[in-house]
Amino acid sequence: MNRDAIGIFDSGIGGLTVAAEIARRLPAEDIIYLGDTARLPYGTKSAATVTRYAERAMELLLRYPVKAVVVACNTATAHALPTLRELTDMPVLGVVEPGARAAAEATRTGRIGITGTEATIRSEAYHRAILARLPDAQLTAMAWPLLVPLAEEGWLDHPVTRLTAETYLGPMVAAGVDTLVLGCTHYPVFKTLIASVLRERFGREDVVLVDSAEAVTTELAALIEDQDLAAPERAGRRSFFCTDAPERFIRVGSTFLPGGDLGSATAIDL
Ligand code: DGL
């Protein structure tokens, strides 16, 4: 048994999709969440810059009583996970491996689409992780950068977002993917919209949308059980930090959470 919190970070509110899933599946666990809103987006930055930002975010979380850290950002996972693991002895989970595993398990034809920020796609981290499991997989990768600001704007079902999704999905449909990795933690908020565009615009109802939030939570739950780290039965506390504009973080972030209220967030300088 362990009363310390699960530390989670992302460049902004995207990682709240992971925090929400963790809170749903592991309700007794305390969560400390950091959104590095001052530096968002990470996805357009170089590997060196992303690594530096991720190290700062991680160091901040390590100042609090945490027992495991979830890097709820594909960009930071793709570029900085080994470096982040060197900063601590505690378990540090990334979102790429669990997402890749879920995609490899879900595909029927081996045709898998990979989406993410420019930096994540450029890293080819998903390519390596999927091909390690399915060497014959046919991968179609594409950066979907515009979905990050659209999510941060809270435009979850807006005509502009729909048109953007149509444009981005076209090449994936043309490649005949049966599984699509939503390789950025901002994207799962558009799951319903993406499924409806696939159905209504492209007549595809059979594409599996892989969400790293579900996959990494399954891994975290197993780790907590194996290492006997579970919190005692109680309602877990949630603490939110961001590095800039907390009012905006609360307003938009709340729309990411089922139940719709994030409560308060503390601005903190890294
Ligand atoms: N949510 C982050 C990810 O999963 C990226 C968003 C950004 O570009 O900062 O990659």
PDB file of C-alpha atoms and ligand atoms in Angstrom:
ATOM      1  CA  MET A   1       0.000   0.000   0.000  1.00  0.00           C
ATOM      2  CA  ASN A   2       1.249   3.475  -0.865  1.00  0.00           C
ATOM      3  CA  ARG A   3      -0.471   6.828  -0.289  1.00  0.00           C
ATOM      4  CA  ASP A   4       1.698   8.858  -2.659  1.00  0.00           C
ATOM      5  CA  ALA A   5       0.229  10.305  -5.845  1.00  0.00           C
ATOM      6  CA  ILE A   6       0.460   9.452  -9.516  1.00  0.00           C
ATOM      7  CA  GLY A   7       2.325  12.327 -11.210  1.00  0.00           C
ATOM      8  CA  ILE A   8       1.163  13.125 -14.737  1.00  0.00           C
ATOM      9  CA  PHE A   9       2.375  15.763 -17.168  1.00  0.00           C
ATOM     10  CA  ASP A  10       1.748  17.067 -20.658  1.00  0.00           C
ATOM     11  CA  SER A  11       2.427  20.275 -22.551  1.00  0.00           C
ATOM     12  CA  GLY A  12      -1.136  21.403 -21.843  1.00  0.00           C
ATOM     13  CA  ILE A  13      -4.585  19.991 -21.339  1.00  0.00           C
ATOM     14  CA  GLY A  14      -4.138  16.977 -23.668  1.00  0.00           C
ATOM     15  CA  GLY A  15      -2.814  14.812 -20.855  1.00  0.00           C
ATOM     16  CA  LEU A  16      -6.094  15.349 -19.026  1.00  0.00           C
ATOM     17  CA  THR A  17      -7.487  12.633 -21.335  1.00  0.00           C
ATOM     18  CA  VAL A  18      -5.008  10.308 -19.630  1.00  0.00           C
ATOM     19  CA  ALA A  19      -5.663  11.755 -16.147  1.00  0.00           C
ATOM     20  CA  ALA A  20      -9.426  11.287 -16.650  1.00  0.00           C
ATOM     21  CA  GLU A  21      -8.970   7.640 -17.598  1.00  0.00           C
ATOM     22  CA  ILE A  22      -6.650   7.042 -14.626  1.00  0.00           C
ATOM     23  CA  ALA A  23      -9.151   8.741 -12.284  1.00  0.00           C
ATOM     24  CA  ARG A  24     -11.970   6.598 -13.703  1.00  0.00           C
ATOM     25  CA  ARG A  25     -10.138   3.291 -13.424  1.00  0.00           C
ATOM     26  CA  LEU A  26      -8.140   3.986 -10.246  1.00  0.00           C
ATOM     27  CA  PRO A  27     -10.449   6.266  -8.234  1.00  0.00           C
ATOM     28  CA  ALA A  28      -8.587   5.866  -4.935  1.00  0.00           C
ATOM     29  CA  GLU A  29      -5.319   7.214  -6.339  1.00  0.00           C
ATOM     30  CA  ASP A  30      -4.255  10.823  -5.759  1.00  0.00           C
ATOM     31  CA  ILE A  31      -3.278  12.596  -8.964  1.00  0.00           C
ATOM     32  CA  ILE A  32      -0.884  15.512  -9.395  1.00  0.00           C
ATOM     33  CA  TYR A  33      -1.176  16.898 -12.916  1.00  0.00           C
ATOM     34  CA  LEU A  34       1.074  19.441 -14.589  1.00  0.00           C
ATOM     35  CA  GLY A  35       0.220  21.135 -17.885  1.00  0.00           C
ATOM     36  CA  ASP A  36       3.235  23.039 -19.220  1.00  0.00           C
ATOM     37  CA  THR A  37       0.989  25.652 -20.842  1.00  0.00           C
ATOM     38  CA  ALA A  38       3.749  28.281 -20.994  1.00  0.00           C
ATOM     39  CA  ARG A  39       5.711  26.137 -23.434  1.00  0.00           C
ATOM     40  CA  LEU A  40       2.905  24.513 -25.432  1.00  0.00           C
ATOM     41  CA  PRO A  41       3.049  23.257 -28.140  1.00  0.00           C
ATOM     42  CA  TYR A  42       5.854  20.761 -27.717  1.00  0.00           C
ATOM     43  CA  GLY A  43       5.008  19.120 -31.027  1.00  0.00           C
ATOM     44  CA  THR A  44       6.605  21.755 -33.250  1.00  0.00           C
ATOM     45  CA  LYS A  45       9.870  21.897 -31.275  1.00  0.00           C
ATOM     46  CA  SER A  46      13.188  20.096 -31.772  1.00  0.00           C
ATOM     47  CA  ALA A  47      14.060  16.924 -29.878  1.00  0.00           C
ATOM     48  CA  ALA A  48      16.587  18.817 -27.709  1.00  0.00           C
ATOM     49  CA  THR A  49      14.032  21.453 -26.711  1.00  0.00           C
ATOM     50  CA  VAL A  50      11.293  18.908 -25.991  1.00  0.00           C
ATOM     51  CA  THR A  51      13.732  16.943 -23.828  1.00  0.00           C
ATOM     52  CA  ARG A  52      14.729  20.057 -21.878  1.00  0.00           C
ATOM     53  CA  TYR A  53      11.100  21.036 -21.255  1.00  0.00           C
ATOM     54  CA  ALA A  54      10.141  17.489 -20.269  1.00  0.00           C
ATOM     55  CA  GLU A  55      13.050  17.301 -17.794  1.00  0.00           C
ATOM     56  CA  ARG A  56      11.876  20.509 -16.103  1.00  0.00           C
ATOM     57  CA  ALA A  57       8.289  19.215 -15.900  1.00  0.00           C
ATOM     58  CA  MET A  58       9.474  15.928 -14.459  1.00  0.00           C
ATOM     59  CA  GLU A  59      11.704  17.648 -11.882  1.00  0.00           C
ATOM     60  CA  LEU A  60       8.736  19.668 -10.721  1.00  0.00           C
ATOM     61  CA  LEU A  61       6.593  16.567 -10.208  1.00  0.00           C
ATOM     62  CA  LEU A  62       9.436  14.908  -8.304  1.00  0.00           C
ATOM     63  CA  ARG A  63       9.280  17.710  -5.708  1.00  0.00           C
ATOM     64  CA  TYR A  64       5.915  16.252  -4.634  1.00  0.00           C
ATOM     65  CA  PRO A  65       5.208  12.885  -3.007  1.00  0.00           C
ATOM     66  CA  VAL A  66       4.653  10.791  -6.127  1.00  0.00           C
ATOM     67  CA  LYS A  67       5.093   7.028  -6.549  1.00  0.00           C
ATOM     68  CA  ALA A  68       4.978   6.820 -10.346  1.00  0.00           C
ATOM     69  CA  VAL A  69       5.018   9.290 -13.224  1.00  0.00           C
ATOM     70  CA  VAL A  70       2.988   9.041 -16.413  1.00  0.00           C
ATOM     71  CA  VAL A  71       4.390  11.061 -19.303  1.00  0.00           C
ATOM     72  CA  ALA A  72       0.962  11.860 -20.774  1.00  0.00           C
ATOM     73  CA  CYS A  73       2.486  13.422 -23.870  1.00  0.00           C
ATOM     74  CA  ASN A  74       3.474  11.425 -26.922  1.00  0.00           C
ATOM     75  CA  THR A  75       5.968  14.070 -28.034  1.00  0.00           C
ATOM     76  CA  ALA A  76       7.832  14.008 -24.705  1.00  0.00           C
ATOM     77  CA  THR A  77       7.628  10.203 -24.581  1.00  0.00           C
ATOM     78  CA  ALA A  78       8.970   9.853 -28.122  1.00  0.00           C
ATOM     79  CA  HIS A  79      11.959  12.096 -27.526  1.00  0.00           C
ATOM     80  CA  ALA A  80      12.721  12.085 -23.811  1.00  0.00           C
ATOM     81  CA  LEU A  81      11.550   8.903 -22.067  1.00  0.00           C
ATOM     82  CA  PRO A  82      15.022   7.353 -21.497  1.00  0.00           C
ATOM     83  CA  THR A  83      16.343  10.718 -20.209  1.00  0.00           C
ATOM     84  CA  LEU A  84      13.350  11.094 -17.866  1.00  0.00           C
ATOM     85  CA  ARG A  85      13.846   7.583 -16.510  1.00  0.00           C
ATOM     86  CA  GLU A  86      17.379   8.536 -15.513  1.00  0.00           C
ATOM     87  CA  LEU A  87      16.022  11.238 -13.200  1.00  0.00           C
ATOM     88  CA  THR A  88      14.385   8.811 -10.770  1.00  0.00           C
ATOM     89  CA  ASP A  89      14.192   5.210  -9.562  1.00  0.00           C
ATOM     90  CA  MET A  90      10.403   5.215  -9.554  1.00  0.00           C
ATOM     91  CA  PRO A  91       8.384   3.845 -12.481  1.00  0.00           C
ATOM     92  CA  VAL A  92       8.055   6.299 -15.385  1.00  0.00           C
ATOM     93  CA  LEU A  93       5.477   5.268 -17.978  1.00  0.00           C
ATOM     94  CA  GLY A  94       5.277   6.673 -21.489  1.00  0.00           C
ATOM     95  CA  VAL A  95       2.302   6.562 -23.834  1.00  0.00           C
ATOM     96  CA  VAL A  96       3.936   5.274 -27.033  1.00  0.00           C
ATOM     97  CA  GLU A  97       4.596   1.625 -26.089  1.00  0.00           C
ATOM     98  CA  PRO A  98       1.092   1.011 -24.681  1.00  0.00           C
ATOM     99  CA  GLY A  99      -0.505   2.666 -27.725  1.00  0.00           C
ATOM    100  CA  ALA A 100       1.640   0.642 -30.130  1.00  0.00           C
ATOM    101  CA  ARG A 101       0.767  -2.576 -28.331  1.00  0.00           C
ATOM    102  CA  ALA A 102      -2.955  -1.768 -28.473  1.00  0.00           C
ATOM    103  CA  ALA A 103      -2.683  -0.990 -32.211  1.00  0.00           C
ATOM    104  CA  ALA A 104      -0.794  -4.209 -32.951  1.00  0.00           C
ATOM    105  CA  GLU A 105      -3.473  -6.168 -31.092  1.00  0.00           C
ATOM    106  CA  ALA A 106      -6.380  -4.352 -32.751  1.00  0.00           C
ATOM    107  CA  THR A 107      -5.396  -4.544 -36.423  1.00  0.00           C
ATOM    108  CA  ARG A 108      -6.888  -7.280 -38.602  1.00  0.00           C
ATOM    109  CA  THR A 109      -5.095  -6.417 -41.860  1.00  0.00           C
ATOM    110  CA  GLY A 110      -1.796  -4.993 -40.541  1.00  0.00           C
ATOM    111  CA  ARG A 111      -2.609  -1.615 -42.107  1.00  0.00           C
ATOM    112  CA  ILE A 112      -2.160   0.883 -39.318  1.00  0.00           C
ATOM    113  CA  GLY A 113      -2.363   4.668 -39.446  1.00  0.00           C
ATOM    114  CA  ILE A 114      -0.191   6.666 -37.055  1.00  0.00           C
ATOM    115  CA  THR A 115      -1.082  10.253 -36.214  1.00  0.00           C
ATOM    116  CA  GLY A 116       0.619  12.664 -33.856  1.00  0.00           C
ATOM    117  CA  THR A 117       2.484  15.933 -33.661  1.00  0.00           C
ATOM    118  CA  GLU A 118       5.237  16.722 -36.159  1.00  0.00           C
ATOM    119  CA  ALA A 119       7.876  15.858 -33.558  1.00  0.00           C
ATOM    120  CA  THR A 120       6.259  12.508 -32.698  1.00  0.00           C
ATOM    121  CA  ILE A 121       5.907  11.485 -36.341  1.00  0.00           C
ATOM    122  CA  ARG A 122       9.469  12.621 -37.095  1.00  0.00           C
ATOM    123  CA  SER A 123      10.818  10.505 -34.213  1.00  0.00           C
ATOM    124  CA  GLU A 124       9.323   7.330 -35.767  1.00  0.00           C
ATOM    125  CA  ALA A 125       8.859   6.037 -32.214  1.00  0.00           C
ATOM    126  CA  TYR A 126       5.488   4.472 -33.080  1.00  0.00           C
ATOM    127  CA  HIS A 127       6.932   2.899 -36.236  1.00  0.00           C
ATOM    128  CA  ARG A 128       9.633   1.154 -34.218  1.00  0.00           C
ATOM    129  CA  ALA A 129       7.286   0.068 -31.437  1.00  0.00           C
ATOM    130  CA  ILE A 130       4.666  -1.346 -33.843  1.00  0.00           C
ATOM    131  CA  LEU A 131       7.159  -3.019 -36.187  1.00  0.00           C
ATOM    132  CA  ALA A 132       8.855  -4.687 -33.195  1.00  0.00           C
ATOM    133  CA  ARG A 133       5.549  -6.489 -32.620  1.00  0.00           C
ATOM    134  CA  LEU A 134       4.272  -6.796 -36.207  1.00  0.00           C
ATOM    135  CA  PRO A 135       7.226  -6.719 -38.602  1.00  0.00           C
ATOM    136  CA  ASP A 136       4.948  -6.946 -41.670  1.00  0.00           C
ATOM    137  CA  ALA A 137       2.670  -4.077 -40.659  1.00  0.00           C
ATOM    138  CA  GLN A 138       2.005  -1.478 -43.359  1.00  0.00           C
ATOM    139  CA  LEU A 139       2.218   1.894 -41.695  1.00  0.00           C
ATOM    140  CA  THR A 140       0.867   5.238 -42.891  1.00  0.00           C
ATOM    141  CA  ALA A 141       2.039   8.114 -40.722  1.00  0.00           C
ATOM    142  CA  MET A 142       0.864  11.701 -40.764  1.00  0.00           C
ATOM    143  CA  ALA A 143       1.271  14.709 -38.478  1.00  0.00           C
ATOM    144  CA  TRP A 144      -2.035  16.277 -37.447  1.00  0.00           C
ATOM    145  CA  PRO A 145      -0.703  19.466 -35.787  1.00  0.00           C
ATOM    146  CA  LEU A 146      -3.856  21.575 -36.135  1.00  0.00           C
ATOM    147  CA  LEU A 147      -5.826  19.364 -33.762  1.00  0.00           C
ATOM    148  CA  VAL A 148      -3.692  20.572 -30.835  1.00  0.00           C
ATOM    149  CA  PRO A 149      -4.746  24.265 -30.967  1.00  0.00           C
ATOM    150  CA  LEU A 150      -8.311  23.235 -31.851  1.00  0.00           C
ATOM    151  CA  ALA A 151      -8.410  21.130 -28.680  1.00  0.00           C
ATOM    152  CA  GLU A 152      -6.836  23.907 -26.621  1.00  0.00           C
ATOM    153  CA  GLU A 153      -9.521  26.222 -28.050  1.00  0.00           C
ATOM    154  CA  GLY A 154     -12.225  23.785 -26.907  1.00  0.00           C
ATOM    155  CA  TRP A 155     -13.582  23.407 -30.470  1.00  0.00           C
ATOM    156  CA  LEU A 156     -14.512  19.796 -29.931  1.00  0.00           C
ATOM    157  CA  ASP A 157     -17.312  19.688 -32.511  1.00  0.00           C
ATOM    158  CA  HIS A 158     -16.932  22.757 -34.678  1.00  0.00           C
ATOM    159  CA  PRO A 159     -17.221  22.987 -38.495  1.00  0.00           C
ATOM    160  CA  VAL A 160     -13.551  23.998 -38.706  1.00  0.00           C
ATOM    161  CA  THR A 161     -12.537  20.935 -36.691  1.00  0.00           C
ATOM    162  CA  ARG A 162     -14.756  18.699 -38.830  1.00  0.00           C
ATOM    163  CA  LEU A 163     -13.156  20.021 -42.032  1.00  0.00           C
ATOM    164  CA  THR A 164      -9.695  19.572 -40.534  1.00  0.00           C
ATOM    165  CA  ALA A 165     -10.530  15.979 -39.564  1.00  0.00           C
ATOM    166  CA  GLU A 166     -11.856  15.276 -43.076  1.00  0.00           C
ATOM    167  CA  THR A 167      -8.652  16.615 -44.613  1.00  0.00           C
ATOM    168  CA  TYR A 168      -6.445  14.623 -42.262  1.00  0.00           C
ATOM    169  CA  LEU A 169      -8.448  11.396 -42.574  1.00  0.00           C
ATOM    170  CA  GLY A 170      -8.461  11.346 -46.392  1.00  0.00           C
ATOM    171  CA  PRO A 171      -4.962   9.842 -46.853  1.00  0.00           C
ATOM    172  CA  MET A 172      -5.576   7.357 -44.027  1.00  0.00           C
ATOM    173  CA  VAL A 173      -8.768   6.108 -45.665  1.00  0.00           C
ATOM    174  CA  ALA A 174      -7.022   5.980 -49.060  1.00  0.00           C
ATOM    175  CA  ALA A 175      -4.291   3.817 -47.493  1.00  0.00           C
ATOM    176  CA  GLY A 176      -6.995   1.423 -46.260  1.00  0.00           C
ATOM    177  CA  VAL A 177      -6.008   1.526 -42.581  1.00  0.00           C
ATOM    178  CA  ASP A 178      -8.210  -0.538 -40.264  1.00  0.00           C
ATOM    179  CA  THR A 179      -6.606   0.878 -37.112  1.00  0.00           C
ATOM    180  CA  LEU A 180      -5.724   4.470 -36.395  1.00  0.00           C
ATOM    181  CA  VAL A 181      -3.394   5.439 -33.565  1.00  0.00           C
ATOM    182  CA  LEU A 182      -4.397   8.745 -31.983  1.00  0.00           C
ATOM    183  CA  GLY A 183      -0.760   9.399 -31.106  1.00  0.00           C
ATOM    184  CA  CYS A 184      -1.221  12.695 -29.312  1.00  0.00           C
ATOM    185  CA  THR A 185      -3.019  12.970 -25.997  1.00  0.00           C
ATOM    186  CA  HIS A 186      -4.985  15.965 -27.275  1.00  0.00           C
ATOM    187  CA  TYR A 187      -6.687  13.863 -29.976  1.00  0.00           C
ATOM    188  CA  PRO A 188      -8.961  11.528 -27.950  1.00  0.00           C
ATOM    189  CA  VAL A 189     -11.295  14.472 -27.237  1.00  0.00           C
ATOM    190  CA  PHE A 190     -12.122  14.291 -30.948  1.00  0.00           C
ATOM    191  CA  LYS A 191     -12.838  10.547 -30.939  1.00  0.00           C
ATOM    192  CA  THR A 192     -16.582  10.985 -31.482  1.00  0.00           C
ATOM    193  CA  LEU A 193     -16.010  13.541 -34.239  1.00  0.00           C
ATOM    194  CA  ILE A 194     -13.366  11.393 -35.989  1.00  0.00           C
ATOM    195  CA  ALA A 195     -15.636   8.330 -35.852  1.00  0.00           C
ATOM    196  CA  SER A 196     -18.525  10.333 -37.299  1.00  0.00           C
ATOM    197  CA  VAL A 197     -16.391  11.771 -40.129  1.00  0.00           C
ATOM    198  CA  LEU A 198     -15.114   8.264 -40.934  1.00  0.00           C
ATOM    199  CA  ARG A 199     -18.705   6.991 -41.036  1.00  0.00           C
ATOM    200  CA  GLU A 200     -20.499   9.871 -42.719  1.00  0.00           C
ATOM    201  CA  ARG A 201     -17.861  11.199 -45.106  1.00  0.00           C
ATOM    202  CA  PHE A 202     -15.938   8.014 -45.906  1.00  0.00           C
ATOM    203  CA  GLY A 203     -18.456   5.224 -45.181  1.00  0.00           C
ATOM    204  CA  ARG A 204     -16.017   3.518 -42.802  1.00  0.00           C
ATOM    205  CA  GLU A 205     -17.400   2.143 -39.554  1.00  0.00           C
ATOM    206  CA  ASP A 206     -14.749  -0.488 -39.027  1.00  0.00           C
ATOM    207  CA  VAL A 207     -11.683   1.630 -38.216  1.00  0.00           C
ATOM    208  CA  VAL A 208     -10.473   1.044 -34.647  1.00  0.00           C
ATOM    209  CA  LEU A 209      -9.348   4.258 -32.945  1.00  0.00           C
ATOM    210  CA  VAL A 210      -6.502   3.533 -30.552  1.00  0.00           C
ATOM    211  CA  ASP A 211      -6.279   5.857 -27.621  1.00  0.00           C
ATOM    212  CA  SER A 212      -3.078   5.753 -25.570  1.00  0.00           C
ATOM    213  CA  ALA A 213      -5.022   6.931 -22.508  1.00  0.00           C
ATOM    214  CA  GLU A 214      -6.777   3.583 -22.153  1.00  0.00           C
ATOM    215  CA  ALA A 215      -3.657   1.584 -22.990  1.00  0.00           C
ATOM    216  CA  VAL A 216      -1.322   3.372 -20.549  1.00  0.00           C
ATOM    217  CA  THR A 217      -3.903   3.176 -17.750  1.00  0.00           C
ATOM    218  CA  THR A 218      -4.067  -0.590 -18.176  1.00  0.00           C
ATOM    219  CA  GLU A 219      -0.268  -0.690 -17.864  1.00  0.00           C
ATOM    220  CA  LEU A 220      -0.324   1.590 -14.797  1.00  0.00           C
ATOM    221  CA  ALA A 221      -3.024  -0.489 -13.094  1.00  0.00           C
ATOM    222  CA  ALA A 222      -0.962  -3.663 -13.619  1.00  0.00           C
ATOM    223  CA  LEU A 223       2.177  -1.987 -12.305  1.00  0.00           C
ATOM    224  CA  ILE A 224       0.394  -0.704  -9.193  1.00  0.00           C
ATOM    225  CA  GLU A 225      -0.882  -4.189  -8.467  1.00  0.00           C
ATOM    226  CA  ASP A 226       2.419  -5.977  -9.175  1.00  0.00           C
ATOM    227  CA  GLN A 227       4.475  -3.575  -7.065  1.00  0.00           C
ATOM    228  CA  ASP A 228       1.863  -3.347  -4.294  1.00  0.00           C
ATOM    229  CA  LEU A 229       1.573   0.442  -4.722  1.00  0.00           C
ATOM    230  CA  ALA A 230      -2.213   0.804  -4.430  1.00  0.00           C
ATOM    231  CA  ALA A 231      -3.666   3.594  -2.307  1.00  0.00           C
ATOM    232  CA  PRO A 232      -6.079   2.640   0.481  1.00  0.00           C
ATOM    233  CA  GLU A 233      -9.816   2.726  -0.383  1.00  0.00           C
ATOM    234  CA  ARG A 234     -10.871   6.383  -0.402  1.00  0.00           C
ATOM    235  CA  ALA A 235     -11.696   9.118  -2.903  1.00  0.00           C
ATOM    236  CA  GLY A 236      -8.406  10.179  -4.488  1.00  0.00           C
ATOM    237  CA  ARG A 237      -7.460  13.865  -4.451  1.00  0.00           C
ATOM    238  CA  ARG A 238      -6.703  15.710  -7.680  1.00  0.00           C
ATOM    239  CA  SER A 239      -4.243  18.615  -7.838  1.00  0.00           C
ATOM    240  CA  PHE A 240      -3.682  20.573 -11.023  1.00  0.00           C
ATOM    241  CA  PHE A 241      -0.750  22.811 -11.874  1.00  0.00           C
ATOM    242  CA  CYS A 242       0.022  24.719 -15.036  1.00  0.00           C
ATOM    243  CA  THR A 243       2.857  27.022 -16.022  1.00  0.00           C
ATOM    244  CA  ASP A 244       0.716  29.815 -17.475  1.00  0.00           C
ATOM    245  CA  ALA A 245      -2.841  31.179 -17.655  1.00  0.00           C
ATOM    246  CA  PRO A 246      -4.565  28.993 -15.044  1.00  0.00           C
ATOM    247  CA  GLU A 247      -8.054  30.464 -15.754  1.00  0.00           C
ATOM    248  CA  ARG A 248      -7.838  29.280 -19.335  1.00  0.00           C
ATOM    249  CA  PHE A 249      -6.458  25.898 -18.264  1.00  0.00           C
ATOM    250  CA  ILE A 250      -9.425  25.433 -15.903  1.00  0.00           C
ATOM    251  CA  ARG A 251     -12.021  26.613 -18.427  1.00  0.00           C
ATOM    252  CA  VAL A 252     -10.883  24.511 -21.372  1.00  0.00           C
ATOM    253  CA  GLY A 253      -9.500  21.653 -19.278  1.00  0.00           C
ATOM    254  CA  SER A 254     -12.862  21.181 -17.584  1.00  0.00           C
ATOM    255  CA  THR A 255     -14.447  20.317 -20.936  1.00  0.00           C
ATOM    256  CA  PHE A 256     -11.929  17.473 -21.230  1.00  0.00           C
ATOM    257  CA  LEU A 257     -13.047  15.829 -18.010  1.00  0.00           C
ATOM    258  CA  PRO A 258     -16.163  13.695 -17.714  1.00  0.00           C
ATOM    259  CA  GLY A 259     -18.260  15.502 -15.109  1.00  0.00           C
ATOM    260  CA  GLY A 260     -16.890  18.707 -16.534  1.00  0.00           C
ATOM    261  CA  ASP A 261     -15.227  20.371 -13.549  1.00  0.00           C
ATOM    262  CA  LEU A 262     -11.524  20.542 -12.953  1.00  0.00           C
ATOM    263  CA  GLY A 263     -11.908  22.680  -9.815  1.00  0.00           C
ATOM    264  CA  SER A 264      -8.847  24.854  -9.336  1.00  0.00           C
ATOM    265  CA  ALA A 265      -5.372  24.990 -10.834  1.00  0.00           C
ATOM    266  CA  THR A 266      -2.237  26.543  -9.411  1.00  0.00           C
ATOM    267  CA  ALA A 267       0.118  28.509 -11.647  1.00  0.00           C
ATOM    268  CA  ILE A 268       3.711  27.478 -11.097  1.00  0.00           C
ATOM    269  CA  ASP A 269       6.969  28.541 -12.675  1.00  0.00           C
ATOM    270  CA  LEU A 270       9.344  25.840 -13.870  1.00  0.00           C
TER     271      LEU A 270
HETATM  272  N1  DGL B   1      -0.324  16.298 -26.083  1.00  0.00           N
HETATM  273  C1  DGL B   1       0.976  16.253 -26.657  1.00  0.00           C
HETATM  274  C2  DGL B   1       1.290  14.891 -27.253  1.00  0.00           C
HETATM  275  O1  DGL B   1       0.699  13.911 -26.887  1.00  0.00           O
HETATM  276  C3  DGL B   1       1.370  17.258 -27.680  1.00  0.00           C
HETATM  277  C4  DGL B   1       0.778  18.565 -27.864  1.00  0.00           C
HETATM  278  C5  DGL B   1       1.813  19.596 -28.186  1.00  0.00           C
HETATM  279  O2  DGL B   1       2.180  19.763 -29.368  1.00  0.00           O
HETATM  280  O3  DGL B   1       2.261  20.232 -27.253  1.00  0.00           O
HETATM  281  O4  DGL B   1       2.165  14.789 -28.082  1.00  0.00           O
END
